[in-house]
CSV table of C-alpha atoms in Angstrom, one decimal:
chain,number,residue,atom,x,y,z
A,114,UNK,CA,-10.9,-25.2,-23.0
A,115,UNK,CA,-13.8,-23.1,-24.3
A,116,UNK,CA,-13.1,-19.6,-25.7
A,117,UNK,CA,-16.4,-18.5,-24.1
A,118,UNK,CA,-17.7,-20.6,-21.2
A,119,UNK,CA,-21.3,-21.2,-20.5
A,120,UNK,CA,-22.9,-19.7,-17.4
A,121,UNK,CA,-26.2,-20.4,-15.8
A,122,UNK,CA,-28.8,-18.1,-17.5
A,123,UNK,CA,-29.7,-15.2,-15.2
A,124,UNK,CA,-33.4,-15.9,-15.6
A,125,UNK,CA,-32.8,-19.5,-14.3
A,126,UNK,CA,-30.8,-18.3,-11.4
A,127,UNK,CA,-33.5,-15.8,-10.4
A,128,UNK,CA,-36.3,-18.3,-10.7
A,129,UNK,CA,-34.3,-20.8,-8.5
A,130,UNK,CA,-34.2,-18.1,-5.8
A,131,UNK,CA,-37.8,-17.2,-6.1
A,132,UNK,CA,-38.9,-20.8,-6.1
A,133,UNK,CA,-37.6,-21.2,-2.6
A,134,UNK,CA,-38.7,-17.8,-1.3
A,135,UNK,CA,-42.1,-17.5,-3.1
A,136,UNK,CA,-45.0,-19.7,-4.2
A,137,UNK,CA,-44.6,-19.9,-7.9
A,138,UNK,CA,-47.5,-20.7,-10.2
A,139,UNK,CA,-47.7,-24.1,-11.9
A,140,UNK,CA,-46.8,-22.4,-15.2
A,141,UNK,CA,-43.8,-20.7,-13.6
A,142,UNK,CA,-42.6,-24.0,-12.1
A,143,UNK,CA,-42.9,-25.7,-15.5
A,144,UNK,CA,-40.8,-22.9,-17.0
A,145,UNK,CA,-38.2,-23.3,-14.3
A,146,UNK,CA,-38.1,-27.0,-14.9
A,147,UNK,CA,-37.8,-26.4,-18.7
A,148,UNK,CA,-34.9,-24.0,-18.2
A,149,UNK,CA,-33.2,-26.3,-15.7
A,150,UNK,CA,-33.4,-29.3,-18.0
A,151,UNK,CA,-32.1,-27.2,-21.0
A,152,UNK,CA,-29.1,-25.9,-19.0
A,153,UNK,CA,-28.2,-29.4,-17.8
A,154,UNK,CA,-28.4,-30.7,-21.4
A,155,UNK,CA,-26.1,-28.0,-22.6
A,156,UNK,CA,-23.6,-28.8,-19.9
A,157,UNK,CA,-23.7,-32.4,-21.0
A,158,UNK,CA,-22.8,-31.4,-24.5
A,159,UNK,CA,-20.1,-29.1,-23.2
A,160,UNK,CA,-18.5,-32.1,-21.5
A,161,UNK,CA,-18.1,-33.6,-24.9
A,162,UNK,CA,-16.7,-30.5,-26.7
A,163,UNK,CA,-14.3,-29.8,-23.9
A,164,UNK,CA,-12.4,-33.0,-24.8
A,165,UNK,CA,-11.8,-31.9,-28.4
A,166,UNK,CA,-8.1,-31.8,-29.4
A,167,UNK,CA,-8.5,-30.3,-32.9
A,168,UNK,CA,-7.6,-26.7,-33.7
A,169,UNK,CA,-10.8,-24.8,-32.9
A,170,UNK,CA,-12.5,-22.2,-30.8
A,171,UNK,CA,-15.6,-23.1,-28.8
A,172,UNK,CA,-18.1,-20.4,-28.0
A,173,UNK,CA,-20.9,-21.5,-25.7
A,174,UNK,CA,-24.2,-19.6,-25.2
A,175,UNK,CA,-24.3,-16.7,-27.6
A,176,UNK,CA,-27.3,-14.3,-27.6
A,177,UNK,CA,-26.8,-12.1,-30.7
A,178,UNK,CA,-28.8,-9.5,-32.6
A,179,UNK,CA,-29.0,-8.6,-36.2
A,180,UNK,CA,-31.4,-6.2,-37.9
A,181,UNK,CA,-33.1,-5.7,-34.5
A,182,UNK,CA,-33.8,-9.5,-34.3
A,183,UNK,CA,-32.2,-11.5,-31.5
A,184,UNK,CA,-31.2,-15.1,-31.9
A,185,UNK,CA,-29.4,-17.7,-29.7
A,186,UNK,CA,-26.6,-20.1,-30.5
A,187,UNK,CA,-26.3,-22.9,-28.0
A,188,UNK,CA,-22.8,-23.9,-29.1
A,189,UNK,CA,-20.6,-22.5,-31.9
A,190,UNK,CA,-17.3,-24.1,-32.9
A,191,UNK,CA,-15.0,-22.2,-35.2
A,192,UNK,CA,-12.7,-24.3,-37.4
A,193,UNK,CA,-10.3,-23.1,-40.0
A,194,UNK,CA,-12.6,-23.6,-43.0
A,195,UNK,CA,-16.1,-23.7,-41.5
A,196,UNK,CA,-18.3,-22.8,-38.5
A,197,UNK,CA,-20.4,-25.4,-36.8
A,198,UNK,CA,-23.4,-24.3,-34.8
A,199,UNK,CA,-25.4,-26.7,-32.6
A,200,UNK,CA,-29.0,-26.4,-31.3
A,201,UNK,CA,-29.1,-28.6,-28.2
A,202,UNK,CA,-32.4,-30.4,-27.2
A,203,UNK,CA,-33.2,-32.4,-24.1
A,204,UNK,CA,-36.5,-34.0,-25.1
A,205,UNK,CA,-37.3,-37.3,-23.5
A,206,UNK,CA,-39.5,-40.1,-24.7
A,207,UNK,CA,-40.7,-41.4,-28.1
A,208,UNK,CA,-41.6,-38.9,-30.8
A,209,UNK,CA,-42.8,-39.1,-34.4
A,210,UNK,CA,-41.2,-36.7,-36.9
A,211,UNK,CA,-43.4,-34.7,-39.1
A,212,UNK,CA,-42.4,-31.6,-41.1
A,213,UNK,CA,-44.8,-29.4,-39.0
A,214,UNK,CA,-43.4,-30.7,-35.7
A,215,UNK,CA,-42.5,-33.6,-33.4
A,216,UNK,CA,-45.4,-35.5,-31.9
A,217,UNK,CA,-45.1,-37.3,-28.6
A,218,UNK,CA,-46.3,-40.9,-28.9
A,219,UNK,CA,-47.2,-40.8,-25.2
A,220,UNK,CA,-49.2,-37.6,-24.9
A,221,UNK,CA,-50.0,-36.8,-28.5
A,222,UNK,CA,-48.7,-33.3,-28.0
A,223,UNK,CA,-46.9,-31.8,-31.0
A,224,UNK,CA,-43.9,-29.5,-30.4
A,225,UNK,CA,-42.2,-27.2,-32.9
A,226,UNK,CA,-39.9,-28.7,-35.5
A,227,UNK,CA,-36.4,-27.8,-34.2
A,228,UNK,CA,-35.3,-27.5,-37.8
A,229,UNK,CA,-37.3,-24.3,-38.0
A,230,UNK,CA,-35.3,-22.7,-35.2
A,231,UNK,CA,-32.0,-24.1,-36.6
A,232,UNK,CA,-32.7,-22.6,-40.1
A,233,UNK,CA,-33.7,-19.3,-38.6
A,234,UNK,CA,-30.5,-19.2,-36.5
A,235,UNK,CA,-28.3,-20.1,-39.5
A,236,UNK,CA,-30.0,-17.4,-41.6
A,237,UNK,CA,-29.6,-14.6,-39.0
A,238,UNK,CA,-26.1,-15.7,-38.2
A,239,UNK,CA,-25.1,-15.6,-41.8
A,240,UNK,CA,-26.5,-12.0,-42.1
A,241,UNK,CA,-24.4,-11.0,-39.0
A,242,UNK,CA,-21.3,-12.6,-40.4
A,243,UNK,CA,-21.8,-10.7,-43.7
A,244,UNK,CA,-22.1,-7.5,-41.8
A,245,UNK,CA,-18.8,-8.3,-40.0
A,246,UNK,CA,-17.1,-9.0,-43.3
A,247,UNK,CA,-16.9,-12.8,-43.0
A,248,UNK,CA,-18.0,-15.4,-45.4
A,249,UNK,CA,-17.4,-18.7,-43.6
A,250,UNK,CA,-19.3,-21.8,-44.5
A,251,UNK,CA,-21.9,-22.6,-41.8
A,252,UNK,CA,-22.9,-26.1,-40.8
A,253,UNK,CA,-25.8,-26.5,-38.4
A,254,UNK,CA,-27.2,-29.5,-36.4
A,255,UNK,CA,-29.8,-30.3,-33.8
A,256,UNK,CA,-28.3,-32.4,-31.1
A,257,UNK,CA,-30.6,-34.6,-28.9
A,258,UNK,CA,-28.5,-35.3,-25.8
A,259,UNK,CA,-31.1,-37.2,-23.7
A,260,UNK,CA,-30.3,-41.0,-24.0
A,261,UNK,CA,-34.0,-41.7,-23.4
A,262,UNK,CA,-35.1,-39.9,-26.6
A,263,UNK,CA,-36.2,-41.7,-29.8
A,264,UNK,CA,-37.4,-40.1,-33.0
A,265,UNK,CA,-39.3,-42.2,-35.5
A,266,UNK,CA,-39.8,-41.4,-39.2
A,267,UNK,CA,-36.8,-39.0,-39.4
A,268,UNK,CA,-35.0,-39.1,-42.7
A,269,UNK,CA,-31.3,-39.8,-42.4
A,270,UNK,CA,-30.3,-36.7,-44.4
A,271,UNK,CA,-31.9,-34.4,-41.8
A,272,UNK,CA,-29.3,-32.5,-39.7
A,273,UNK,CA,-30.2,-34.4,-36.5
A,274,UNK,CA,-27.7,-35.9,-34.2
A,275,UNK,CA,-29.1,-38.5,-31.8
A,276,UNK,CA,-27.6,-39.7,-28.5
A,277,UNK,CA,-26.1,-42.8,-30.1
A,278,UNK,CA,-24.3,-40.6,-32.7
A,279,UNK,CA,-22.7,-38.1,-30.3
A,280,UNK,CA,-19.5,-40.2,-30.0
A,281,UNK,CA,-19.2,-40.2,-33.8
A,282,UNK,CA,-19.8,-36.5,-33.9
A,283,UNK,CA,-16.9,-36.1,-31.4
A,284,UNK,CA,-14.6,-38.1,-33.8
A,285,UNK,CA,-15.7,-36.1,-36.8
A,286,UNK,CA,-15.0,-32.8,-35.1
A,287,UNK,CA,-11.6,-34.0,-33.9
A,288,UNK,CA,-10.7,-34.8,-37.5
A,289,UNK,CA,-11.4,-31.4,-38.9
A,290,UNK,CA,-8.3,-30.2,-40.8
A,291,UNK,CA,-6.5,-26.9,-40.7
A,292,UNK,CA,-5.4,-24.5,-38.0
A,293,UNK,CA,-7.2,-21.5,-36.7
A,294,UNK,CA,-5.6,-18.1,-37.4
A,295,UNK,CA,-5.6,-14.6,-36.1
A,296,UNK,CA,-8.7,-13.9,-38.2
A,297,UNK,CA,-10.6,-16.7,-36.4
A,298,UNK,CA,-9.6,-15.2,-33.0
A,299,UNK,CA,-10.7,-11.8,-34.1
A,300,UNK,CA,-14.1,-13.2,-35.1
A,301,UNK,CA,-14.5,-15.1,-31.9
A,302,UNK,CA,-13.6,-12.0,-29.9
A,303,UNK,CA,-16.1,-9.9,-31.8
A,304,UNK,CA,-18.9,-12.3,-31.3
A,305,UNK,CA,-18.2,-12.4,-27.6
A,306,UNK,CA,-18.3,-8.6,-27.5
A,307,UNK,CA,-21.7,-8.7,-29.2
A,308,UNK,CA,-23.2,-11.3,-26.8
A,309,UNK,CA,-26.1,-9.9,-24.9
A,310,UNK,CA,-26.3,-10.9,-21.2
A,311,UNK,CA,-30.1,-11.5,-21.1
A,312,UNK,CA,-32.9,-11.4,-23.5
A,313,UNK,CA,-35.6,-8.7,-22.9
A,314,UNK,CA,-38.2,-11.5,-23.4
A,315,UNK,CA,-37.2,-13.0,-20.0
A,316,UNK,CA,-39.3,-11.5,-17.3
A,317,UNK,CA,-39.6,-12.5,-13.7
A,318,UNK,CA,-42.9,-13.2,-12.0
A,319,UNK,CA,-44.4,-10.1,-10.4
A,320,UNK,CA,-43.8,-10.0,-6.6
A,321,UNK,CA,-43.5,-7.7,-3.7
A,322,UNK,CA,-40.4,-7.8,-1.4
A,323,UNK,CA,-42.7,-8.4,1.6
A,324,UNK,CA,-43.9,-11.7,0.0
A,325,UNK,CA,-40.5,-13.2,-0.1
A,326,UNK,CA,-39.5,-15.7,2.6
A,327,UNK,CA,-36.6,-14.3,4.5
A,328,UNK,CA,-33.6,-16.2,5.8
A,329,UNK,CA,-30.4,-17.9,4.7
A,330,UNK,CA,-30.8,-21.3,3.2
A,331,UNK,CA,-28.6,-24.3,3.6
A,332,UNK,CA,-25.9,-24.5,1.0
A,333,UNK,CA,-26.5,-28.2,0.6
A,334,UNK,CA,-30.2,-28.9,0.9
A,335,UNK,CA,-31.6,-25.4,0.7
A,336,UNK,CA,-33.6,-25.7,3.9
A,337,UNK,CA,-34.4,-22.5,5.9
A,338,UNK,CA,-34.0,-24.5,9.1
A,339,UNK,CA,-30.5,-23.2,9.9
A,340,UNK,CA,-28.9,-21.7,13.0
A,341,UNK,CA,-26.1,-19.2,13.3
A,342,UNK,CA,-23.4,-20.0,15.8
A,343,UNK,CA,-20.2,-18.1,16.6
A,344,UNK,CA,-18.6,-19.0,13.2
A,345,UNK,CA,-20.8,-21.3,11.3
A,346,UNK,CA,-24.3,-21.6,9.8
A,347,UNK,CA,-25.5,-25.0,10.8
A,348,UNK,CA,-28.4,-26.9,9.1
A,349,UNK,CA,-30.9,-28.6,11.4
A,350,UNK,CA,-32.0,-30.8,8.5
A,351,UNK,CA,-28.8,-32.3,6.9
A,352,UNK,CA,-26.3,-31.2,9.4
A,353,UNK,CA,-24.0,-29.4,7.0
A,354,UNK,CA,-22.0,-26.3,8.1
A,355,UNK,CA,-20.9,-23.2,6.2
A,356,UNK,CA,-18.9,-20.2,7.3
A,357,UNK,CA,-21.3,-17.4,8.2
A,358,UNK,CA,-19.3,-15.0,6.1
A,359,UNK,CA,-19.7,-17.2,3.1
A,360,UNK,CA,-23.4,-17.7,3.7
A,361,UNK,CA,-24.1,-14.0,4.1
A,362,UNK,CA,-22.3,-13.1,0.9
A,363,UNK,CA,-24.1,-15.9,-1.0
A,364,UNK,CA,-27.4,-14.4,0.3
A,365,UNK,CA,-26.3,-10.9,-0.8
A,366,UNK,CA,-25.8,-12.3,-4.3
A,367,UNK,CA,-29.4,-13.7,-4.2
A,368,UNK,CA,-30.6,-10.3,-3.0
A,369,UNK,CA,-28.9,-8.5,-5.9
A,370,UNK,CA,-30.3,-10.9,-8.5
A,371,UNK,CA,-33.9,-10.7,-7.5
A,372,UNK,CA,-33.9,-7.1,-6.3
A,373,UNK,CA,-31.4,-5.3,-8.5
A,374,UNK,CA,-32.8,-1.9,-7.9
A,375,UNK,CA,-32.7,-2.2,-4.1
A,376,UNK,CA,-29.7,-0.6,-2.2
A,377,UNK,CA,-27.5,-2.9,-0.3
A,378,UNK,CA,-27.4,-1.7,3.3
A,379,UNK,CA,-26.7,-3.3,6.6
A,380,UNK,CA,-30.4,-3.2,7.6
A,381,UNK,CA,-31.6,-4.5,4.2
A,382,UNK,CA,-29.2,-7.5,4.3
A,383,UNK,CA,-29.9,-8.2,8.0
A,384,UNK,CA,-33.7,-8.2,7.2
A,385,UNK,CA,-33.1,-10.5,4.2
A,386,UNK,CA,-30.8,-12.9,6.0
A,387,UNK,CA,-33.1,-12.9,9.1
A,388,UNK,CA,-31.1,-15.4,11.2
A,389,UNK,CA,-28.1,-13.0,11.8
A,390,UNK,CA,-29.3,-10.8,14.7
A,391,UNK,CA,-26.1,-8.8,15.1
A,392,UNK,CA,-26.1,-5.9,12.7
A,393,UNK,CA,-22.5,-5.1,13.4
A,394,UNK,CA,-21.6,-8.6,12.2
A,395,UNK,CA,-23.4,-8.0,8.9
A,396,UNK,CA,-21.7,-4.6,8.6
A,397,UNK,CA,-18.2,-6.1,9.0
A,398,UNK,CA,-18.9,-8.8,6.4
A,399,UNK,CA,-20.2,-6.3,3.9
A,400,UNK,CA,-17.4,-3.9,4.5
A,401,UNK,CA,-14.9,-6.7,3.9
A,402,UNK,CA,-16.3,-7.8,0.6
A,403,UNK,CA,-18.0,-4.7,-0.9
A,404,UNK,CA,-17.1,-1.1,-1.6
A,405,UNK,CA,-18.4,1.3,0.9
A,406,UNK,CA,-20.5,4.2,-0.3
A,407,UNK,CA,-21.5,6.9,2.2
A,408,UNK,CA,-20.9,7.0,5.9
A,409,UNK,CA,-22.6,6.2,9.2
A,410,UNK,CA,-26.3,5.4,9.0
A,411,UNK,CA,-26.3,6.3,5.3
A,412,UNK,CA,-23.7,3.7,4.4
A,413,UNK,CA,-24.5,1.7,1.2
A,414,UNK,CA,-22.4,-1.1,-0.4
A,415,UNK,CA,-21.6,-1.7,-4.1
């Protein structure tokens, strides 16, 4: 079990919501797809690390800062004698390795050499460790998790791990000697406390609340074609059912994510949900799950 679990990036969650309630630009849709593929690739790598039986601490998704510079570690594994950090890539297709980047043999487009990012991360992480009074040896690797990825012309001594080598990586990590100590736990705890929730570089598309499509979407197919019955929200497209209480609170979570500065009131949530006509029903659900702030028509929920 990981010492720090991976969660879906907030910017990805927000873009998912906006994508179904707003017409995103082509560039924004590409960014959403990029984030989604990256997150799925990270989860794929997590599935491997979760089966490790060696003495270690696994920290997923760290966004850290040192000397006013932020850097991200996709996966960090703490062993007794060394730290292993992994940069996870989900590239697909055939690429040619060059020191200045990886060139797609299909499109001819050259992307940044992932070693540059890996080396930057290692350098900044080492600085942070020194500030914290630690001097562990750091190993870093770029892991390509997509089985449909091939990289030509890459020297075998480069810190690349290809899909066919992930099983061997698992074996190597499982054979790491030693046992983690209190000192390792203290380091892991400190790093988790330094983790930043979201980078300031991540910005949402500009939108006005009135532009958003209102309604509760189906939990299964995300269709807006749903009907509220006495107890359930029923989808006219796939036929799935969800308890109205659950559907409303799921939609409240969406409301909070994309409109964090807006107050949660009965009228605001009723407007956002659209399909629940009974305001009293909304009020009862909010009162059950959230803390009441104020009274009567000025009631807000936290």
